[in-house]
Amino acid sequence: MATLDIRSLTKSFGDTRVIKGVDLRVEDHEFCVFLGPSGCGKSTLLRLIAGLEEATSGEILLDGKPITDLPPARRNLAMVFQSYALYPHMTVRQNMSFALDLAKVEPSVIEEKVRRTARILELEPLLDRKPAALSGGQRQRVAIGRAIVREPRIFLFDEPLSNLDASLRAQMRLEIARLHQEFKATMIYVTHDQVEAMTLADKVVLFNGGNIEQRGSPQELYHHPVNRFVAGFLGTPQ
Ligand code: ADP
Ligand code: MG
């Protein structure tokens, strides 16, 4: 069964239609990458899935149930942003436990989850620091850790590595691939970077101007592009 089922989804801002009728399924445990040039609608689609934008028309189902009208907090999805969006006045530990505190999870359970996640992400020595005292890579790991402790149905990543330098980006790419393996998580990962898409994805969904041009495995898109746009974007030899 598909985890996420998007049906005829559209989104307009004023008179401008930026998502033009998207149909898409994301399967359980799949690493799905939304790829495409800047402005093609990747973030908007991710925000529609997260409930941070309201769809103009169409439907989104999670495990067969419509979530289109649910508020973000009730969708059981966790989003990791490019800007990290950590709370600056809170420690790493508080940043990671905040959502569980709000949900009134038992403190001992929270402590255990935070500790386990911090161990996996090698954040244990940093739990009492505030974000200002962390490097970019460490902040990004906290942002990912904060999502993990919530055990969401799907992880949504919006260009999480684009603020990092090239070597750290390569290292974090491996880290994210390892997380996907370890947690058997379902992930939707937005990027405009072909290399990131090709190395991480089970399924690449290539967007252009609010439409899907092609979807499939990285190999399928690279070796069998359906049109010039896909070939050009992926650098397929002509
Ligand atoms: P991407 O993430 O692929 O770069 P976006 O989803 O951010 O693209 O944007 C798609 C289009 O929608 C762009 O033309 C952008 O200017 C427009 N857009 C995004 N958010 C808004 C908004 N809140 N109001 C008006 N236009 C928007
Ligand atoms: Mg974007």
PDB file of C-alpha atoms and ligand atoms in Angstrom:
ATOM      1  CA  MET A   1       0.000   0.000   0.000  1.00  0.00           C
ATOM      2  CA  ALA A   2       1.181   3.517  -0.739  1.00  0.00           C
ATOM      3  CA  THR A   3       2.084   5.537   2.336  1.00  0.00           C
ATOM      4  CA  LEU A   4       1.231   8.804   0.659  1.00  0.00           C
ATOM      5  CA  ASP A   5      -1.181   9.248  -2.184  1.00  0.00           C
ATOM      6  CA  ILE A   6      -1.466  12.665  -3.840  1.00  0.00           C
ATOM      7  CA  ARG A   7      -4.384  13.102  -6.227  1.00  0.00           C
ATOM      8  CA  SER A   8      -4.904  15.903  -8.748  1.00  0.00           C
ATOM      9  CA  LEU A   9      -3.352  18.404  -6.372  1.00  0.00           C
ATOM     10  CA  THR A  10      -3.249  22.068  -7.377  1.00  0.00           C
ATOM     11  CA  LYS A  11      -2.107  25.219  -5.644  1.00  0.00           C
ATOM     12  CA  SER A  12      -2.535  28.799  -6.806  1.00  0.00           C
ATOM     13  CA  PHE A  13      -1.189  31.977  -5.259  1.00  0.00           C
ATOM     14  CA  GLY A  14      -3.630  34.617  -6.497  1.00  0.00           C
ATOM     15  CA  ASP A  15      -3.962  34.007 -10.234  1.00  0.00           C
ATOM     16  CA  THR A  16      -0.716  32.088 -10.492  1.00  0.00           C
ATOM     17  CA  ARG A  17      -0.981  28.322 -10.506  1.00  0.00           C
ATOM     18  CA  VAL A  18       2.266  26.892  -9.101  1.00  0.00           C
ATOM     19  CA  ILE A  19       1.187  23.251  -8.641  1.00  0.00           C
ATOM     20  CA  LYS A  20      -0.719  22.173 -11.721  1.00  0.00           C
ATOM     21  CA  GLY A  21      -2.463  18.913 -10.950  1.00  0.00           C
ATOM     22  CA  VAL A  22       0.053  16.533  -9.403  1.00  0.00           C
ATOM     23  CA  ASP A  23      -0.638  12.800  -9.028  1.00  0.00           C
ATOM     24  CA  LEU A  24       1.988  10.953  -7.028  1.00  0.00           C
ATOM     25  CA  ARG A  25       2.403   7.942  -4.767  1.00  0.00           C
ATOM     26  CA  VAL A  26       5.169   7.534  -2.238  1.00  0.00           C
ATOM     27  CA  GLU A  27       5.567   3.968  -0.972  1.00  0.00           C
ATOM     28  CA  ASP A  28       6.401   2.733   2.513  1.00  0.00           C
ATOM     29  CA  HIS A  29      10.150   3.018   3.300  1.00  0.00           C
ATOM     30  CA  GLU A  30      10.775   4.783   0.006  1.00  0.00           C
ATOM     31  CA  PHE A  31      13.389   7.516  -0.311  1.00  0.00           C
ATOM     32  CA  CYS A  32      11.608   9.848  -2.713  1.00  0.00           C
ATOM     33  CA  VAL A  33      13.470  12.897  -4.024  1.00  0.00           C
ATOM     34  CA  PHE A  34      11.697  15.933  -5.504  1.00  0.00           C
ATOM     35  CA  LEU A  35      14.170  17.372  -7.990  1.00  0.00           C
ATOM     36  CA  GLY A  36      13.917  20.363 -10.295  1.00  0.00           C
ATOM     37  CA  PRO A  37      15.060  23.906 -11.001  1.00  0.00           C
ATOM     38  CA  SER A  38      14.465  26.774  -8.611  1.00  0.00           C
ATOM     39  CA  GLY A  39      10.849  27.974  -8.645  1.00  0.00           C
ATOM     40  CA  CYS A  40       9.336  24.763 -10.083  1.00  0.00           C
ATOM     41  CA  GLY A  41       7.149  24.184  -7.008  1.00  0.00           C
ATOM     42  CA  LYS A  42       9.104  21.606  -4.959  1.00  0.00           C
ATOM     43  CA  SER A  43       8.862  23.469  -1.654  1.00  0.00           C
ATOM     44  CA  THR A  44       5.236  24.372  -2.232  1.00  0.00           C
ATOM     45  CA  LEU A  45       4.339  20.714  -2.791  1.00  0.00           C
ATOM     46  CA  LEU A  46       6.259  19.705   0.346  1.00  0.00           C
ATOM     47  CA  ARG A  47       4.476  22.424   2.335  1.00  0.00           C
ATOM     48  CA  LEU A  48       1.121  21.213   1.000  1.00  0.00           C
ATOM     49  CA  ILE A  49       1.982  17.705   2.203  1.00  0.00           C
ATOM     50  CA  ALA A  50       3.047  19.084   5.606  1.00  0.00           C
ATOM     51  CA  GLY A  51      -0.125  21.177   5.873  1.00  0.00           C
ATOM     52  CA  LEU A  52       1.779  24.484   5.935  1.00  0.00           C
ATOM     53  CA  GLU A  53      -0.085  25.557   2.784  1.00  0.00           C
ATOM     54  CA  GLU A  54      -3.701  24.915   1.908  1.00  0.00           C
ATOM     55  CA  ALA A  55      -4.390  23.096  -1.362  1.00  0.00           C
ATOM     56  CA  THR A  56      -6.515  24.875  -3.979  1.00  0.00           C
ATOM     57  CA  SER A  57      -7.936  21.541  -5.132  1.00  0.00           C
ATOM     58  CA  GLY A  58      -7.162  17.856  -4.978  1.00  0.00           C
ATOM     59  CA  GLU A  59      -6.542  15.395  -2.196  1.00  0.00           C
ATOM     60  CA  ILE A  60      -3.737  13.973  -0.056  1.00  0.00           C
ATOM     61  CA  LEU A  61      -4.124  10.588   1.637  1.00  0.00           C
ATOM     62  CA  LEU A  62      -1.795   9.106   4.258  1.00  0.00           C
ATOM     63  CA  ASP A  63      -2.142   5.345   4.687  1.00  0.00           C
ATOM     64  CA  GLY A  64      -5.449   5.583   2.842  1.00  0.00           C
ATOM     65  CA  LYS A  65      -6.954   8.336   5.014  1.00  0.00           C
ATOM     66  CA  PRO A  66      -7.503  11.880   3.746  1.00  0.00           C
ATOM     67  CA  ILE A  67      -5.277  14.412   5.541  1.00  0.00           C
ATOM     68  CA  THR A  68      -5.895  17.344   3.206  1.00  0.00           C
ATOM     69  CA  ASP A  69      -7.881  19.267   5.811  1.00  0.00           C
ATOM     70  CA  LEU A  70      -5.904  18.278   8.917  1.00  0.00           C
ATOM     71  CA  PRO A  71      -3.681  20.842  10.667  1.00  0.00           C
ATOM     72  CA  PRO A  72       0.086  20.160  10.476  1.00  0.00           C
ATOM     73  CA  ALA A  73       0.310  18.855  14.053  1.00  0.00           C
ATOM     74  CA  ARG A  74      -2.185  16.081  13.305  1.00  0.00           C
ATOM     75  CA  ARG A  75      -0.546  14.775  10.123  1.00  0.00           C
ATOM     76  CA  ASN A  76       2.210  12.785  11.861  1.00  0.00           C
ATOM     77  CA  LEU A  77       4.866  14.150   9.511  1.00  0.00           C
ATOM     78  CA  ALA A  78       8.090  15.910  10.482  1.00  0.00           C
ATOM     79  CA  MET A  79       9.740  18.574   8.376  1.00  0.00           C
ATOM     80  CA  VAL A  80      13.443  19.477   8.394  1.00  0.00           C
ATOM     81  CA  PHE A  81      14.188  22.903   6.935  1.00  0.00           C
ATOM     82  CA  GLN A  82      17.230  24.311   5.171  1.00  0.00           C
ATOM     83  CA  SER A  83      17.453  27.018   7.852  1.00  0.00           C
ATOM     84  CA  TYR A  84      17.350  24.385  10.658  1.00  0.00           C
ATOM     85  CA  ALA A  85      14.750  26.492  12.539  1.00  0.00           C
ATOM     86  CA  LEU A  86      16.152  25.550  15.963  1.00  0.00           C
ATOM     87  CA  TYR A  87      14.968  27.456  19.032  1.00  0.00           C
ATOM     88  CA  PRO A  88      17.984  29.662  19.880  1.00  0.00           C
ATOM     89  CA  HIS A  89      17.184  30.053  23.594  1.00  0.00           C
ATOM     90  CA  MET A  90      16.879  26.291  24.172  1.00  0.00           C
ATOM     91  CA  THR A  91      19.617  23.697  24.590  1.00  0.00           C
ATOM     92  CA  VAL A  92      20.031  20.815  22.150  1.00  0.00           C
ATOM     93  CA  ARG A  93      18.229  18.558  24.616  1.00  0.00           C
ATOM     94  CA  GLN A  94      15.303  21.009  24.917  1.00  0.00           C
ATOM     95  CA  ASN A  95      15.134  21.488  21.156  1.00  0.00           C
ATOM     96  CA  MET A  96      14.907  17.748  20.686  1.00  0.00           C
ATOM     97  CA  SER A  97      12.329  17.144  23.417  1.00  0.00           C
ATOM     98  CA  PHE A  98      10.083  20.167  22.821  1.00  0.00           C
ATOM     99  CA  ALA A  99       7.481  18.510  20.569  1.00  0.00           C
ATOM    100  CA  LEU A 100       7.221  15.526  22.922  1.00  0.00           C
ATOM    101  CA  ASP A 101       6.840  17.845  25.944  1.00  0.00           C
ATOM    102  CA  LEU A 102       3.964  19.565  24.155  1.00  0.00           C
ATOM    103  CA  ALA A 103       2.393  16.189  23.406  1.00  0.00           C
ATOM    104  CA  LYS A 104       2.621  15.386  27.157  1.00  0.00           C
ATOM    105  CA  VAL A 105       4.776  12.325  26.646  1.00  0.00           C
ATOM    106  CA  GLU A 106       6.100  10.830  29.903  1.00  0.00           C
ATOM    107  CA  PRO A 107       9.403  12.596  30.841  1.00  0.00           C
ATOM    108  CA  SER A 108      11.328   9.321  31.291  1.00  0.00           C
ATOM    109  CA  VAL A 109      10.208   8.199  27.814  1.00  0.00           C
ATOM    110  CA  ILE A 110      11.301  11.549  26.351  1.00  0.00           C
ATOM    111  CA  GLU A 111      14.677  11.311  28.075  1.00  0.00           C
ATOM    112  CA  GLU A 112      15.249   7.817  26.681  1.00  0.00           C
ATOM    113  CA  LYS A 113      14.245   8.795  23.125  1.00  0.00           C
ATOM    114  CA  VAL A 114      16.409  11.906  23.152  1.00  0.00           C
ATOM    115  CA  ARG A 115      19.378   9.967  24.520  1.00  0.00           C
ATOM    116  CA  ARG A 116      19.040   7.173  21.959  1.00  0.00           C
ATOM    117  CA  THR A 117      18.688   9.621  19.060  1.00  0.00           C
ATOM    118  CA  ALA A 118      21.584  11.764  20.322  1.00  0.00           C
ATOM    119  CA  ARG A 119      23.756   8.642  20.448  1.00  0.00           C
ATOM    120  CA  ILE A 120      22.937   7.691  16.853  1.00  0.00           C
ATOM    121  CA  LEU A 121      23.620  11.232  15.628  1.00  0.00           C
ATOM    122  CA  GLU A 122      26.722  11.628  17.815  1.00  0.00           C
ATOM    123  CA  LEU A 123      25.144  14.570  19.623  1.00  0.00           C
ATOM    124  CA  GLU A 124      25.504  13.213  23.175  1.00  0.00           C
ATOM    125  CA  PRO A 125      28.383  15.531  24.188  1.00  0.00           C
ATOM    126  CA  LEU A 126      26.430  18.524  22.875  1.00  0.00           C
ATOM    127  CA  LEU A 127      23.081  18.022  24.644  1.00  0.00           C
ATOM    128  CA  ASP A 128      23.521  20.964  27.020  1.00  0.00           C
ATOM    129  CA  ARG A 129      24.747  23.435  24.422  1.00  0.00           C
ATOM    130  CA  LYS A 130      22.647  26.093  22.723  1.00  0.00           C
ATOM    131  CA  PRO A 131      22.485  26.304  18.906  1.00  0.00           C
ATOM    132  CA  ALA A 132      24.807  29.345  18.778  1.00  0.00           C
ATOM    133  CA  ALA A 133      27.603  27.144  20.160  1.00  0.00           C
ATOM    134  CA  LEU A 134      27.246  24.528  17.394  1.00  0.00           C
ATOM    135  CA  SER A 135      28.696  24.237  13.888  1.00  0.00           C
ATOM    136  CA  GLY A 136      26.411  24.192  10.850  1.00  0.00           C
ATOM    137  CA  GLY A 137      26.665  20.427  10.540  1.00  0.00           C
ATOM    138  CA  GLN A 138      25.901  19.933  14.221  1.00  0.00           C
ATOM    139  CA  ARG A 139      22.851  22.206  13.974  1.00  0.00           C
ATOM    140  CA  GLN A 140      21.605  20.228  11.034  1.00  0.00           C
ATOM    141  CA  ARG A 141      22.007  16.998  13.013  1.00  0.00           C
ATOM    142  CA  VAL A 142      19.961  18.522  15.858  1.00  0.00           C
ATOM    143  CA  ALA A 143      17.239  19.508  13.373  1.00  0.00           C
ATOM    144  CA  ILE A 144      17.196  15.926  12.074  1.00  0.00           C
ATOM    145  CA  GLY A 145      17.266  14.543  15.631  1.00  0.00           C
ATOM    146  CA  ARG A 146      14.311  16.694  16.584  1.00  0.00           C
ATOM    147  CA  ALA A 147      12.370  15.110  13.723  1.00  0.00           C
ATOM    148  CA  ILE A 148      13.491  11.567  14.598  1.00  0.00           C
ATOM    149  CA  VAL A 149      12.347  11.648  18.242  1.00  0.00           C
ATOM    150  CA  ARG A 150       8.804  12.304  17.040  1.00  0.00           C
ATOM    151  CA  GLU A 151       8.853   9.036  15.074  1.00  0.00           C
ATOM    152  CA  PRO A 152       6.874  10.567  12.233  1.00  0.00           C
ATOM    153  CA  ARG A 153       5.193   8.517   9.547  1.00  0.00           C
ATOM    154  CA  ILE A 154       7.168  10.435   6.904  1.00  0.00           C
ATOM    155  CA  PHE A 155      10.211  12.720   7.055  1.00  0.00           C
ATOM    156  CA  LEU A 156      10.011  15.802   4.860  1.00  0.00           C
ATOM    157  CA  PHE A 157      13.327  17.477   4.032  1.00  0.00           C
ATOM    158  CA  ASP A 158      13.531  20.802   2.214  1.00  0.00           C
ATOM    159  CA  GLU A 159      17.075  21.277   0.873  1.00  0.00           C
ATOM    160  CA  PRO A 160      18.518  20.410   4.287  1.00  0.00           C
ATOM    161  CA  LEU A 161      22.148  20.533   3.163  1.00  0.00           C
ATOM    162  CA  SER A 162      22.260  23.590   0.944  1.00  0.00           C
ATOM    163  CA  ASN A 163      23.721  25.835   3.676  1.00  0.00           C
ATOM    164  CA  LEU A 164      26.660  23.502   4.280  1.00  0.00           C
ATOM    165  CA  ASP A 165      30.033  23.518   2.551  1.00  0.00           C
ATOM    166  CA  ALA A 166      30.821  20.811  -0.008  1.00  0.00           C
ATOM    167  CA  SER A 167      32.719  18.375   2.215  1.00  0.00           C
ATOM    168  CA  LEU A 168      30.205  18.574   5.046  1.00  0.00           C
ATOM    169  CA  ARG A 169      27.399  18.165   2.509  1.00  0.00           C
ATOM    170  CA  ALA A 170      28.956  14.927   1.262  1.00  0.00           C
ATOM    171  CA  GLN A 171      29.319  13.685   4.849  1.00  0.00           C
ATOM    172  CA  MET A 172      25.709  14.591   5.756  1.00  0.00           C
ATOM    173  CA  ARG A 173      24.484  12.896   2.598  1.00  0.00           C
ATOM    174  CA  LEU A 174      25.928   9.630   3.889  1.00  0.00           C
ATOM    175  CA  GLU A 175      24.434  10.349   7.302  1.00  0.00           C
ATOM    176  CA  ILE A 176      20.963  10.792   5.830  1.00  0.00           C
ATOM    177  CA  ALA A 177      21.302   7.641   3.729  1.00  0.00           C
ATOM    178  CA  ARG A 178      22.293   5.757   6.908  1.00  0.00           C
ATOM    179  CA  LEU A 179      19.265   7.152   8.775  1.00  0.00           C
ATOM    180  CA  HIS A 180      17.017   5.949   6.013  1.00  0.00           C
ATOM    181  CA  GLN A 181      18.491   2.451   6.334  1.00  0.00           C
ATOM    182  CA  GLU A 182      18.501   2.365  10.119  1.00  0.00           C
ATOM    183  CA  PHE A 183      14.980   3.685  10.748  1.00  0.00           C
ATOM    184  CA  LYS A 184      13.440   2.178   7.613  1.00  0.00           C
ATOM    185  CA  ALA A 185      11.952   5.633   7.323  1.00  0.00           C
ATOM    186  CA  THR A 186       9.815   6.961   4.504  1.00  0.00           C
ATOM    187  CA  MET A 187      11.403  10.146   3.228  1.00  0.00           C
ATOM    188  CA  ILE A 188      10.563  12.934   0.845  1.00  0.00           C
ATOM    189  CA  TYR A 189      13.611  14.999   0.128  1.00  0.00           C
ATOM    190  CA  VAL A 190      13.579  18.224  -1.883  1.00  0.00           C
ATOM    191  CA  THR A 191      16.698  19.337  -3.732  1.00  0.00           C
ATOM    192  CA  HIS A 192      17.798  21.136  -6.894  1.00  0.00           C
ATOM    193  CA  ASP A 193      21.080  19.176  -6.806  1.00  0.00           C
ATOM    194  CA  GLN A 194      21.247  16.282  -9.295  1.00  0.00           C
ATOM    195  CA  VAL A 195      24.101  14.560  -7.464  1.00  0.00           C
ATOM    196  CA  GLU A 196      22.174  14.545  -4.198  1.00  0.00           C
ATOM    197  CA  ALA A 197      19.108  13.196  -5.974  1.00  0.00           C
ATOM    198  CA  MET A 198      20.970  10.481  -7.851  1.00  0.00           C
ATOM    199  CA  THR A 199      22.907   9.252  -4.805  1.00  0.00           C
ATOM    200  CA  LEU A 200      20.040   9.250  -2.281  1.00  0.00           C
ATOM    201  CA  ALA A 201      16.857   8.403  -4.153  1.00  0.00           C
ATOM    202  CA  ASP A 202      14.953   5.188  -4.621  1.00  0.00           C
ATOM    203  CA  LYS A 203      12.596   7.292  -6.725  1.00  0.00           C
ATOM    204  CA  VAL A 204      13.322  10.640  -8.340  1.00  0.00           C
ATOM    205  CA  VAL A 205      10.406  12.904  -9.212  1.00  0.00           C
ATOM    206  CA  LEU A 206      11.585  15.598 -11.607  1.00  0.00           C
ATOM    207  CA  PHE A 207       9.456  18.768 -11.640  1.00  0.00           C
ATOM    208  CA  ASN A 208       9.289  21.641 -14.063  1.00  0.00           C
ATOM    209  CA  GLY A 209       6.872  24.572 -13.837  1.00  0.00           C
ATOM    210  CA  GLY A 210       4.499  22.906 -11.367  1.00  0.00           C
ATOM    211  CA  ASN A 211       4.263  19.626 -13.291  1.00  0.00           C
ATOM    212  CA  ILE A 212       6.031  16.279 -13.019  1.00  0.00           C
ATOM    213  CA  GLU A 213       8.189  15.703 -16.118  1.00  0.00           C
ATOM    214  CA  GLN A 214       9.270  12.187 -15.160  1.00  0.00           C
ATOM    215  CA  ARG A 215       9.446   9.855 -12.164  1.00  0.00           C
ATOM    216  CA  GLY A 216      11.425   6.669 -11.675  1.00  0.00           C
ATOM    217  CA  SER A 217      14.680   5.274 -10.383  1.00  0.00           C
ATOM    218  CA  PRO A 218      17.773   7.458 -10.854  1.00  0.00           C
ATOM    219  CA  GLN A 219      18.993   4.966 -13.503  1.00  0.00           C
ATOM    220  CA  GLU A 220      15.704   5.126 -15.434  1.00  0.00           C
ATOM    221  CA  LEU A 221      15.724   8.907 -15.580  1.00  0.00           C
ATOM    222  CA  TYR A 222      19.381   9.115 -16.490  1.00  0.00           C
ATOM    223  CA  HIS A 223      19.395   6.386 -19.129  1.00  0.00           C
ATOM    224  CA  HIS A 224      15.846   6.775 -20.450  1.00  0.00           C
ATOM    225  CA  PRO A 225      14.855  10.433 -20.177  1.00  0.00           C
ATOM    226  CA  VAL A 226      11.383  10.971 -21.662  1.00  0.00           C
ATOM    227  CA  ASN A 227      12.212  14.370 -23.113  1.00  0.00           C
ATOM    228  CA  ARG A 228      14.890  16.991 -23.666  1.00  0.00           C
ATOM    229  CA  PHE A 229      14.147  18.747 -20.396  1.00  0.00           C
ATOM    230  CA  VAL A 230      14.880  15.612 -18.364  1.00  0.00           C
ATOM    231  CA  ALA A 231      17.999  14.781 -20.400  1.00  0.00           C
ATOM    232  CA  GLY A 232      19.237  18.360 -20.098  1.00  0.00           C
ATOM    233  CA  PHE A 233      18.580  18.625 -16.383  1.00  0.00           C
ATOM    234  CA  LEU A 234      20.328  15.350 -15.588  1.00  0.00           C
ATOM    235  CA  GLY A 235      23.161  15.887 -18.052  1.00  0.00           C
ATOM    236  CA  THR A 236      22.406  12.675 -19.963  1.00  0.00           C
ATOM    237  CA  PRO A 237      24.863  12.401 -22.889  1.00  0.00           C
ATOM    238  CA  GLN A 238      22.959  13.000 -26.156  1.00  0.00           C
TER     239      GLN A 238
HETATM  240  P1  ADP B   1      11.058  25.617  -5.482  1.00  0.00           P
HETATM  241  O1  ADP B   1      11.026  25.128  -4.072  1.00  0.00           O
HETATM  242  O2  ADP B   1      10.980  24.526  -6.486  1.00  0.00           O
HETATM  243  O3  ADP B   1      12.221  26.516  -5.748  1.00  0.00           O
HETATM  244  P2  ADP B   1       8.662  27.052  -4.717  1.00  0.00           P
HETATM  245  O4  ADP B   1       7.698  25.992  -4.385  1.00  0.00           O
HETATM  246  O5  ADP B   1       9.327  27.756  -3.589  1.00  0.00           O
HETATM  247  O6  ADP B   1       9.753  26.505  -5.741  1.00  0.00           O
HETATM  248  O7  ADP B   1       7.933  28.158  -5.585  1.00  0.00           O
HETATM  249  C1  ADP B   1       7.174  27.844  -6.734  1.00  0.00           C
HETATM  250  C2  ADP B   1       6.568  29.126  -7.278  1.00  0.00           C
HETATM  251  O8  ADP B   1       5.582  29.600  -6.365  1.00  0.00           O
HETATM  252  C3  ADP B   1       7.572  30.251  -7.441  1.00  0.00           C
HETATM  253  O9  ADP B   1       7.249  30.946  -8.629  1.00  0.00           O
HETATM  254  C4  ADP B   1       7.339  31.100  -6.227  1.00  0.00           C
HETATM  255  O10 ADP B   1       7.662  32.449  -6.485  1.00  0.00           O
HETATM  256  C5  ADP B   1       5.850  30.926  -5.986  1.00  0.00           C
HETATM  257  N1  ADP B   1       5.479  31.054  -4.560  1.00  0.00           N
HETATM  258  C6  ADP B   1       5.888  30.249  -3.549  1.00  0.00           C
HETATM  259  N2  ADP B   1       5.352  30.618  -2.379  1.00  0.00           N
HETATM  260  C7  ADP B   1       4.569  31.702  -2.649  1.00  0.00           C
HETATM  261  C8  ADP B   1       3.719  32.554  -1.859  1.00  0.00           C
HETATM  262  N3  ADP B   1       3.573  32.351  -0.550  1.00  0.00           N
HETATM  263  N4  ADP B   1       3.077  33.546  -2.501  1.00  0.00           N
HETATM  264  C9  ADP B   1       3.202  33.741  -3.822  1.00  0.00           C
HETATM  265  N5  ADP B   1       3.969  32.978  -4.621  1.00  0.00           N
HETATM  266  C10 ADP B   1       4.651  31.977  -4.059  1.00  0.00           C
HETATM  267 MG    MG B   2      12.365  25.435  -2.507  1.00  0.00          MG
END
